[in-house]
Amino acid sequence: MKRLAILGASGHGKVVAEVALSAGWASVDFYDDAWPGKRRSGKWVISGDTSAFLKDPGRFDGAAVAIGNNAIRMKVIWQLQAAGIELATLVHPSAMISDSARLGAGAVAMAGAVVNADAVVGAGVILNTLCSVDHDCVLGDGVHISPGAHLAGDVRVGEQSWVGIGVSIRQGVTVGRLVTIGAGAAVVCDIADNLTVAGVPAKELIR
Ligand SMILES: CC(C)(COP(=O)(O)OP(=O)(O)OC[C@H]1O[C@@H](n2cnc3c(N)ncnc32)[C@H](O)[C@@H]1OP(=O)(O)O)[C@@H](O)C(=O)NCCC(=O)NCCS
C-alpha cells in the first residue's frame, strides 16, 4: 500500500490529494503548520505539523508539498530533500505528458495539463488544471503555471515565477525569475527578473 504525506492542507492541498489518489497512491495523510488551530481541510483530517511528519517520515512512501506560495513551497522542498525524503512527482491520469518531456522531483500536473515534446519542468513546479506547456519549454524550479495558462514552444520561465490564470505566452519568450504575470495577460516579449506584469500585451504593473 503506497502512503503519501502531503505538507500543506489548503484548497491546493485538497486538489493535490485527489491527483495523488487518481494516480494510484493508496492513501494520503495531511500535515500543516496551522495545526493544532486547524485540524481539518474539507473531508481531510490534518495529522499534525511539519515537525510531526519529520519525526517518522519512513512511514510514508513519498511526500508532496502542496503550498501555493512558490518561495515557501521551495523552502519546504529543500528541507525535505536535505532530510533525504523522497518527493513524489504527481500526474493526474487526464494530464498528457510527452514521453520526451521531463518533470522534476515534487512537480505536480493537475487534470488536463499538457506538456509537449522535449519540455523540461523543474522541481516543485505546479502545472495547474488545463494548462499547456509546449515543445522545448524550460520551467525553472518552483514555477507555478496557473489554470488555463498556455505557453507556446521554446518559452523559458525562471525559478519561482508565477504565471497567472489564463495567461498566454508567445513562442520563444524568456520570463525571468521571481516574476508574477497577472491573470489573463498576453506576454509577447521577454520579462526581466522580479517584475509583476499584467495586461494585453503585458506591461509592468506599477502599484
Ligand atoms: C497581478 C496581480 C498579482 C496584482 O495583484 P495586486 O498587487 O494585489 O494588485 P491590485 O489588485 O491591487 O491591482 C492593482 C492595479 O492593477 C490592476 N490589475 C490587477 N490585476 C490585473 C490583471 N491581471 N490584469 C490587468 N490589470 C490588473 C488593478 O485593476 C489595479 O488597477 P488600478 O490601480 O487602476 O485600480 C493579481 O491581480 C493577479 O492577476 N494575480 C493572479 C491570480 C491568479 O492567477 N490566480 C490563480 C491561482 S491558481
PDB file of C-alpha atoms and ligand atoms in Angstrom:
ATOM      1  CA  MET A   1       0.000   0.000   0.000  1.00  0.00           C
ATOM      2  CA  LYS A   2       1.518   3.325  -1.093  1.00  0.00           C
ATOM      3  CA  ARG A   3       1.134   6.055   1.512  1.00  0.00           C
ATOM      4  CA  LEU A   4       1.720   9.713   0.674  1.00  0.00           C
ATOM      5  CA  ALA A   5       2.268  12.552   3.142  1.00  0.00           C
ATOM      6  CA  ILE A   6       1.057  15.955   1.930  1.00  0.00           C
ATOM      7  CA  LEU A   7       2.514  19.049   3.577  1.00  0.00           C
ATOM      8  CA  GLY A   8       0.060  21.919   3.200  1.00  0.00           C
ATOM      9  CA  ALA A   9      -3.673  21.460   3.748  1.00  0.00           C
ATOM     10  CA  SER A  10      -5.092  24.415   1.808  1.00  0.00           C
ATOM     11  CA  GLY A  11      -7.509  24.206  -1.130  1.00  0.00           C
ATOM     12  CA  HIS A  12      -4.496  23.459  -3.320  1.00  0.00           C
ATOM     13  CA  GLY A  13      -3.652  20.570  -0.966  1.00  0.00           C
ATOM     14  CA  LYS A  14      -7.092  19.044  -1.479  1.00  0.00           C
ATOM     15  CA  VAL A  15      -6.586  19.106  -5.261  1.00  0.00           C
ATOM     16  CA  VAL A  16      -3.119  17.540  -4.879  1.00  0.00           C
ATOM     17  CA  ALA A  17      -4.655  14.786  -2.702  1.00  0.00           C
ATOM     18  CA  GLU A  18      -7.178  13.966  -5.404  1.00  0.00           C
ATOM     19  CA  VAL A  19      -4.453  13.927  -8.071  1.00  0.00           C
ATOM     20  CA  ALA A  20      -2.440  11.502  -5.918  1.00  0.00           C
ATOM     21  CA  LEU A  21      -5.362   9.140  -5.309  1.00  0.00           C
ATOM     22  CA  SER A  22      -6.306   9.189  -9.024  1.00  0.00           C
ATOM     23  CA  ALA A  23      -2.680   8.453  -9.865  1.00  0.00           C
ATOM     24  CA  GLY A  24      -2.610   5.274  -7.776  1.00  0.00           C
ATOM     25  CA  TRP A  25      -1.491   6.333  -4.282  1.00  0.00           C
ATOM     26  CA  ALA A  26      -3.487   4.267  -1.779  1.00  0.00           C
ATOM     27  CA  SER A  27      -3.758   6.888   0.967  1.00  0.00           C
ATOM     28  CA  VAL A  28      -2.789  10.427   1.864  1.00  0.00           C
ATOM     29  CA  ASP A  29      -2.117  11.989   5.271  1.00  0.00           C
ATOM     30  CA  PHE A  30      -2.052  15.794   5.681  1.00  0.00           C
ATOM     31  CA  TYR A  31       0.357  17.889   7.733  1.00  0.00           C
ATOM     32  CA  ASP A  32       0.122  21.661   8.096  1.00  0.00           C
ATOM     33  CA  ASP A  33       1.878  24.168  10.340  1.00  0.00           C
ATOM     34  CA  ALA A  34      -1.512  25.732  11.160  1.00  0.00           C
ATOM     35  CA  TRP A  35      -2.156  22.586  13.272  1.00  0.00           C
ATOM     36  CA  PRO A  36      -3.461  22.320  16.025  1.00  0.00           C
ATOM     37  CA  GLY A  37      -5.507  25.501  15.340  1.00  0.00           C
ATOM     38  CA  LYS A  38      -6.552  23.947  12.045  1.00  0.00           C
ATOM     39  CA  ARG A  39      -7.460  20.262  12.240  1.00  0.00           C
ATOM     40  CA  ARG A  40      -9.386  19.596   9.033  1.00  0.00           C
ATOM     41  CA  SER A  41      -9.404  20.633   5.390  1.00  0.00           C
ATOM     42  CA  GLY A  42     -12.727  19.667   3.842  1.00  0.00           C
ATOM     43  CA  LYS A  43     -13.117  15.932   4.397  1.00  0.00           C
ATOM     44  CA  TRP A  44      -9.444  15.517   5.319  1.00  0.00           C
ATOM     45  CA  VAL A  45      -8.113  15.307   8.856  1.00  0.00           C
ATOM     46  CA  ILE A  46      -4.779  17.062   9.490  1.00  0.00           C
ATOM     47  CA  SER A  47      -2.460  14.738  11.408  1.00  0.00           C
ATOM     48  CA  GLY A  48      -0.025  17.342  12.764  1.00  0.00           C
ATOM     49  CA  ASP A  49       2.506  19.959  11.771  1.00  0.00           C
ATOM     50  CA  THR A  50       5.712  19.581   9.731  1.00  0.00           C
ATOM     51  CA  SER A  51       7.720  18.562  12.783  1.00  0.00           C
ATOM     52  CA  ALA A  52       5.245  15.719  13.469  1.00  0.00           C
ATOM     53  CA  PHE A  53       5.789  14.458   9.930  1.00  0.00           C
ATOM     54  CA  LEU A  54       9.573  14.761  10.243  1.00  0.00           C
ATOM     55  CA  LYS A  55       9.617  12.595  13.406  1.00  0.00           C
ATOM     56  CA  ASP A  56       8.938   9.482  11.334  1.00  0.00           C
ATOM     57  CA  PRO A  57       8.865  10.123   7.578  1.00  0.00           C
ATOM     58  CA  GLY A  58       9.699   6.453   6.962  1.00  0.00           C
ATOM     59  CA  ARG A  59       6.010   5.567   7.495  1.00  0.00           C
ATOM     60  CA  PHE A  60       5.384   7.050   4.047  1.00  0.00           C
ATOM     61  CA  ASP A  61       6.451   6.030   0.556  1.00  0.00           C
ATOM     62  CA  GLY A  62       6.755   9.669  -0.523  1.00  0.00           C
ATOM     63  CA  ALA A  63       5.875  13.249   0.293  1.00  0.00           C
ATOM     64  CA  ALA A  64       4.313  16.107  -1.647  1.00  0.00           C
ATOM     65  CA  VAL A  65       4.494  19.785  -0.745  1.00  0.00           C
ATOM     66  CA  ALA A  66       1.139  21.388  -1.552  1.00  0.00           C
ATOM     67  CA  ILE A  67       1.872  25.023  -0.740  1.00  0.00           C
ATOM     68  CA  GLY A  68       0.795  27.548  -3.376  1.00  0.00           C
ATOM     69  CA  ASN A  69       3.348  30.233  -2.473  1.00  0.00           C
ATOM     70  CA  ASN A  70       6.379  29.431  -4.616  1.00  0.00           C
ATOM     71  CA  ALA A  71       9.046  30.629  -2.159  1.00  0.00           C
ATOM     72  CA  ILE A  72       7.561  28.782   0.815  1.00  0.00           C
ATOM     73  CA  ARG A  73       6.953  25.621  -1.237  1.00  0.00           C
ATOM     74  CA  MET A  74      10.583  25.525  -2.359  1.00  0.00           C
ATOM     75  CA  LYS A  75      11.878  26.164   1.160  1.00  0.00           C
ATOM     76  CA  VAL A  76       9.937  23.142   2.443  1.00  0.00           C
ATOM     77  CA  ILE A  77      11.017  21.037  -0.554  1.00  0.00           C
ATOM     78  CA  TRP A  78      14.686  21.843   0.141  1.00  0.00           C
ATOM     79  CA  GLN A  79      14.162  20.975   3.823  1.00  0.00           C
ATOM     80  CA  LEU A  80      12.698  17.577   2.874  1.00  0.00           C
ATOM     81  CA  GLN A  81      15.415  16.900   0.286  1.00  0.00           C
ATOM     82  CA  ALA A  82      18.104  17.726   2.857  1.00  0.00           C
ATOM     83  CA  ALA A  83      16.494  15.153   5.160  1.00  0.00           C
ATOM     84  CA  GLY A  84      16.680  12.547   2.371  1.00  0.00           C
ATOM     85  CA  ILE A  85      12.895  12.334   1.934  1.00  0.00           C
ATOM     86  CA  GLU A  86      11.577  11.122  -1.417  1.00  0.00           C
ATOM     87  CA  LEU A  87       9.430  13.744  -3.178  1.00  0.00           C
ATOM     88  CA  ALA A  88       6.573  12.342  -5.213  1.00  0.00           C
ATOM     89  CA  THR A  89       6.006  13.642  -8.735  1.00  0.00           C
ATOM     90  CA  LEU A  90       2.235  13.508  -9.236  1.00  0.00           C
ATOM     91  CA  VAL A  91       0.463  13.353 -12.589  1.00  0.00           C
ATOM     92  CA  HIS A  92      -3.324  13.219 -12.912  1.00  0.00           C
ATOM     93  CA  PRO A  93      -4.428  10.439 -15.302  1.00  0.00           C
ATOM     94  CA  SER A  94      -6.027  13.020 -17.615  1.00  0.00           C
ATOM     95  CA  ALA A  95      -2.795  15.023 -17.941  1.00  0.00           C
ATOM     96  CA  MET A  96      -0.756  14.387 -21.101  1.00  0.00           C
ATOM     97  CA  ILE A  97       2.981  14.449 -20.526  1.00  0.00           C
ATOM     98  CA  SER A  98       5.138  13.737 -23.594  1.00  0.00           C
ATOM     99  CA  ASP A  99       7.500  10.788 -23.274  1.00  0.00           C
ATOM    100  CA  SER A 100      10.345  13.138 -24.195  1.00  0.00           C
ATOM    101  CA  ALA A 101       9.434  15.746 -21.553  1.00  0.00           C
ATOM    102  CA  ARG A 102      10.997  15.708 -18.074  1.00  0.00           C
ATOM    103  CA  LEU A 103       9.243  16.515 -14.795  1.00  0.00           C
ATOM    104  CA  GLY A 104      11.355  17.367 -11.746  1.00  0.00           C
ATOM    105  CA  ALA A 105      11.028  15.941  -8.246  1.00  0.00           C
ATOM    106  CA  GLY A 106       7.900  17.129  -6.484  1.00  0.00           C
ATOM    107  CA  ALA A 107       6.267  18.547  -9.622  1.00  0.00           C
ATOM    108  CA  VAL A 108       2.513  18.086  -9.905  1.00  0.00           C
ATOM    109  CA  ALA A 109       0.402  18.030 -13.073  1.00  0.00           C
ATOM    110  CA  MET A 110      -3.288  18.621 -12.430  1.00  0.00           C
ATOM    111  CA  ALA A 111      -6.229  17.386 -14.504  1.00  0.00           C
ATOM    112  CA  GLY A 112      -5.943  18.164 -18.196  1.00  0.00           C
ATOM    113  CA  ALA A 113      -2.438  19.645 -18.093  1.00  0.00           C
ATOM    114  CA  VAL A 114      -0.454  19.090 -21.304  1.00  0.00           C
ATOM    115  CA  VAL A 115       3.344  19.073 -21.561  1.00  0.00           C
ATOM    116  CA  ASN A 116       4.659  18.593 -25.073  1.00  0.00           C
ATOM    117  CA  ALA A 117       7.840  17.209 -26.609  1.00  0.00           C
ATOM    118  CA  ASP A 118      11.227  17.911 -25.009  1.00  0.00           C
ATOM    119  CA  ALA A 119       9.857  20.332 -22.415  1.00  0.00           C
ATOM    120  CA  VAL A 120      11.832  20.430 -19.152  1.00  0.00           C
ATOM    121  CA  VAL A 121       9.864  21.096 -15.979  1.00  0.00           C
ATOM    122  CA  GLY A 122      11.819  21.830 -12.806  1.00  0.00           C
ATOM    123  CA  ALA A 123      11.446  20.574  -9.248  1.00  0.00           C
ATOM    124  CA  GLY A 124       8.364  21.582  -7.292  1.00  0.00           C
ATOM    125  CA  VAL A 125       6.588  23.050 -10.328  1.00  0.00           C
ATOM    126  CA  ILE A 126       2.781  23.267 -10.285  1.00  0.00           C
ATOM    127  CA  LEU A 127       1.176  22.585 -13.666  1.00  0.00           C
ATOM    128  CA  ASN A 128      -2.332  23.585 -12.780  1.00  0.00           C
ATOM    129  CA  THR A 129      -5.650  22.479 -14.268  1.00  0.00           C
ATOM    130  CA  LEU A 130      -5.863  22.598 -18.080  1.00  0.00           C
ATOM    131  CA  CYS A 131      -2.618  24.494 -18.622  1.00  0.00           C
ATOM    132  CA  SER A 132      -0.343  23.720 -21.558  1.00  0.00           C
ATOM    133  CA  VAL A 133       3.429  23.854 -21.858  1.00  0.00           C
ATOM    134  CA  ASP A 134       4.537  23.374 -25.418  1.00  0.00           C
ATOM    135  CA  HIS A 135       7.591  21.807 -27.039  1.00  0.00           C
ATOM    136  CA  ASP A 136      11.059  22.709 -25.756  1.00  0.00           C
ATOM    137  CA  CYS A 137       9.833  24.977 -22.951  1.00  0.00           C
ATOM    138  CA  VAL A 138      12.073  25.128 -19.866  1.00  0.00           C
ATOM    139  CA  LEU A 139      10.472  25.863 -16.483  1.00  0.00           C
ATOM    140  CA  GLY A 140      12.743  26.555 -13.518  1.00  0.00           C
ATOM    141  CA  ASP A 141      12.279  25.079 -10.052  1.00  0.00           C
ATOM    142  CA  GLY A 142       9.273  26.311  -8.099  1.00  0.00           C
ATOM    143  CA  VAL A 143       7.354  27.795 -11.048  1.00  0.00           C
ATOM    144  CA  HIS A 144       3.547  27.812 -10.929  1.00  0.00           C
ATOM    145  CA  ILE A 145       1.619  27.679 -14.213  1.00  0.00           C
ATOM    146  CA  SER A 146      -1.951  28.548 -13.178  1.00  0.00           C
ATOM    147  CA  PRO A 147      -5.148  27.030 -14.575  1.00  0.00           C
ATOM    148  CA  GLY A 148      -5.716  27.575 -18.274  1.00  0.00           C
ATOM    149  CA  ALA A 149      -2.378  29.304 -18.938  1.00  0.00           C
ATOM    150  CA  HIS A 150      -0.755  28.462 -22.272  1.00  0.00           C
ATOM    151  CA  LEU A 151       2.933  28.576 -23.113  1.00  0.00           C
ATOM    152  CA  ALA A 152       3.861  28.323 -26.802  1.00  0.00           C
ATOM    153  CA  GLY A 153       7.025  26.465 -27.839  1.00  0.00           C
ATOM    154  CA  ASP A 154      10.505  27.403 -26.609  1.00  0.00           C
ATOM    155  CA  VAL A 155       9.327  29.568 -23.723  1.00  0.00           C
ATOM    156  CA  ARG A 156      11.623  29.843 -20.677  1.00  0.00           C
ATOM    157  CA  VAL A 157      10.294  30.680 -17.242  1.00  0.00           C
ATOM    158  CA  GLY A 158      12.775  31.403 -14.445  1.00  0.00           C
ATOM    159  CA  GLU A 159      12.731  29.961 -10.939  1.00  0.00           C
ATOM    160  CA  GLN A 160       9.735  30.594  -8.710  1.00  0.00           C
ATOM    161  CA  SER A 161       7.840  32.705 -11.225  1.00  0.00           C
ATOM    162  CA  TRP A 162       4.053  32.675 -11.130  1.00  0.00           C
ATOM    163  CA  VAL A 163       2.169  32.577 -14.440  1.00  0.00           C
ATOM    164  CA  GLY A 164      -1.400  33.636 -13.629  1.00  0.00           C
ATOM    165  CA  ILE A 165      -4.679  32.072 -14.641  1.00  0.00           C
ATOM    166  CA  GLY A 166      -5.441  32.227 -18.352  1.00  0.00           C
ATOM    167  CA  VAL A 167      -2.114  33.788 -19.381  1.00  0.00           C
ATOM    168  CA  SER A 168      -0.771  33.248 -22.922  1.00  0.00           C
ATOM    169  CA  ILE A 169       2.959  33.443 -23.657  1.00  0.00           C
ATOM    170  CA  ARG A 170       4.286  33.814 -27.210  1.00  0.00           C
ATOM    171  CA  GLN A 171       6.815  31.337 -28.547  1.00  0.00           C
ATOM    172  CA  GLY A 172      10.473  31.930 -27.745  1.00  0.00           C
ATOM    173  CA  VAL A 173       9.828  34.394 -24.900  1.00  0.00           C
ATOM    174  CA  THR A 174      12.052  34.345 -21.796  1.00  0.00           C
ATOM    175  CA  VAL A 175      10.414  35.180 -18.477  1.00  0.00           C
ATOM    176  CA  GLY A 176      12.864  35.926 -15.661  1.00  0.00           C
ATOM    177  CA  ARG A 177      12.918  34.500 -12.158  1.00  0.00           C
ATOM    178  CA  LEU A 178      10.538  35.650  -9.396  1.00  0.00           C
ATOM    179  CA  VAL A 179       8.202  37.225 -11.954  1.00  0.00           C
ATOM    180  CA  THR A 180       4.423  37.472 -11.448  1.00  0.00           C
ATOM    181  CA  ILE A 181       2.262  37.513 -14.564  1.00  0.00           C
ATOM    182  CA  GLY A 182      -1.267  38.734 -13.780  1.00  0.00           C
ATOM    183  CA  ALA A 183      -4.413  36.859 -14.687  1.00  0.00           C
ATOM    184  CA  GLY A 184      -5.336  36.980 -18.371  1.00  0.00           C
ATOM    185  CA  ALA A 185      -2.116  38.624 -19.595  1.00  0.00           C
ATOM    186  CA  ALA A 186      -0.665  38.107 -23.068  1.00  0.00           C
ATOM    187  CA  VAL A 187       3.128  38.033 -22.885  1.00  0.00           C
ATOM    188  CA  VAL A 188       4.722  38.918 -26.227  1.00  0.00           C
ATOM    189  CA  CYS A 189       8.265  39.934 -25.228  1.00  0.00           C
ATOM    190  CA  ASP A 190      10.899  38.970 -22.645  1.00  0.00           C
ATOM    191  CA  ILE A 191      10.338  39.917 -18.990  1.00  0.00           C
ATOM    192  CA  ALA A 192      13.193  40.765 -16.609  1.00  0.00           C
ATOM    193  CA  ASP A 193      13.580  39.184 -13.150  1.00  0.00           C
ATOM    194  CA  ASN A 194      11.413  40.243 -10.201  1.00  0.00           C
ATOM    195  CA  LEU A 195       8.756  42.148 -12.190  1.00  0.00           C
ATOM    196  CA  THR A 196       4.969  41.989 -11.890  1.00  0.00           C
ATOM    197  CA  VAL A 197       3.333  42.388 -15.292  1.00  0.00           C
ATOM    198  CA  ALA A 198      -0.288  42.319 -16.461  1.00  0.00           C
ATOM    199  CA  GLY A 199      -2.496  43.199 -19.406  1.00  0.00           C
ATOM    200  CA  VAL A 200      -2.683  42.614 -23.146  1.00  0.00           C
ATOM    201  CA  PRO A 201       0.070  42.988 -24.162  1.00  0.00           C
ATOM    202  CA  ALA A 202       1.655  42.500 -20.726  1.00  0.00           C
ATOM    203  CA  LYS A 203       3.358  45.555 -19.214  1.00  0.00           C
ATOM    204  CA  GLU A 204       4.928  46.184 -15.823  1.00  0.00           C
ATOM    205  CA  LEU A 205       2.243  46.793 -13.211  1.00  0.00           C
ATOM    206  CA  ILE A 206       3.118  49.943 -11.287  1.00  0.00           C
ATOM    207  CA  ARG A 207       1.274  49.995  -7.961  1.00  0.00           C
TER     208      ARG A 207
HETATM  209  C1  LIG B   1      -1.343  40.876 -10.974  1.00  0.00           C
HETATM  210  C2  LIG B   1      -1.750  40.641  -9.542  1.00  0.00           C
HETATM  211  C3  LIG B   1      -0.712  39.740  -8.843  1.00  0.00           C
HETATM  212  C4  LIG B   1      -1.780  42.006  -8.860  1.00  0.00           C
HETATM  213  O1  LIG B   1      -2.265  41.861  -7.571  1.00  0.00           O
HETATM  214  P1  LIG B   1      -2.199  43.114  -6.568  1.00  0.00           P
HETATM  215  O2  LIG B   1      -0.775  43.539  -6.392  1.00  0.00           O
HETATM  216  O3  LIG B   1      -2.975  42.737  -5.346  1.00  0.00           O
HETATM  217  O4  LIG B   1      -2.882  44.278  -7.385  1.00  0.00           O
HETATM  218  P2  LIG B   1      -4.296  45.009  -7.178  1.00  0.00           P
HETATM  219  O5  LIG B   1      -5.421  44.013  -7.186  1.00  0.00           O
HETATM  220  O6  LIG B   1      -4.154  45.935  -6.015  1.00  0.00           O
HETATM  221  O7  LIG B   1      -4.410  45.858  -8.519  1.00  0.00           O
HETATM  222  C5  LIG B   1      -3.539  46.943  -8.806  1.00  0.00           C
HETATM  223  C6  LIG B   1      -3.945  47.500 -10.148  1.00  0.00           C
HETATM  224  O8  LIG B   1      -3.624  46.564 -11.172  1.00  0.00           O
HETATM  225  C7  LIG B   1      -4.795  46.171 -11.894  1.00  0.00           C
HETATM  226  N1  LIG B   1      -4.707  44.734 -12.122  1.00  0.00           N
HETATM  227  C8  LIG B   1      -4.563  43.754 -11.185  1.00  0.00           C
HETATM  228  N2  LIG B   1      -4.503  42.553 -11.767  1.00  0.00           N
HETATM  229  C9  LIG B   1      -4.590  42.753 -13.081  1.00  0.00           C
HETATM  230  C10 LIG B   1      -4.594  41.888 -14.187  1.00  0.00           C
HETATM  231  N3  LIG B   1      -4.477  40.546 -14.014  1.00  0.00           N
HETATM  232  N4  LIG B   1      -4.714  42.414 -15.421  1.00  0.00           N
HETATM  233  C11 LIG B   1      -4.830  43.773 -15.592  1.00  0.00           C
HETATM  234  N5  LIG B   1      -4.839  44.656 -14.567  1.00  0.00           N
HETATM  235  C12 LIG B   1      -4.716  44.145 -13.325  1.00  0.00           C
HETATM  236  C13 LIG B   1      -5.960  46.518 -10.977  1.00  0.00           C
HETATM  237  O9  LIG B   1      -7.143  46.754 -11.727  1.00  0.00           O
HETATM  238  C14 LIG B   1      -5.439  47.765 -10.302  1.00  0.00           C
HETATM  239  O10 LIG B   1      -5.578  48.860 -11.193  1.00  0.00           O
HETATM  240  P3  LIG B   1      -5.932  50.356 -10.655  1.00  0.00           P
HETATM  241  O11 LIG B   1      -4.757  50.743  -9.782  1.00  0.00           O
HETATM  242  O12 LIG B   1      -6.049  51.142 -11.910  1.00  0.00           O
HETATM  243  O13 LIG B   1      -7.201  50.200  -9.886  1.00  0.00           O
HETATM  244  C15 LIG B   1      -3.143  39.938  -9.405  1.00  0.00           C
HETATM  245  O14 LIG B   1      -4.212  40.824  -9.726  1.00  0.00           O
HETATM  246  C16 LIG B   1      -3.274  38.735 -10.319  1.00  0.00           C
HETATM  247  O15 LIG B   1      -3.666  38.812 -11.500  1.00  0.00           O
HETATM  248  N6  LIG B   1      -2.920  37.562  -9.744  1.00  0.00           N
HETATM  249  C17 LIG B   1      -3.003  36.277 -10.422  1.00  0.00           C
HETATM  250  C18 LIG B   1      -4.198  35.475  -9.889  1.00  0.00           C
HETATM  251  C19 LIG B   1      -4.199  34.064 -10.406  1.00  0.00           C
HETATM  252  O16 LIG B   1      -3.725  33.788 -11.487  1.00  0.00           O
HETATM  253  N7  LIG B   1      -4.698  33.132  -9.618  1.00  0.00           N
HETATM  254  C20 LIG B   1      -4.640  31.719  -9.956  1.00  0.00           C
HETATM  255  C21 LIG B   1      -4.448  30.922  -8.704  1.00  0.00           C
HETATM  256  S1  LIG B   1      -4.247  29.227  -9.050  1.00  0.00           S
END
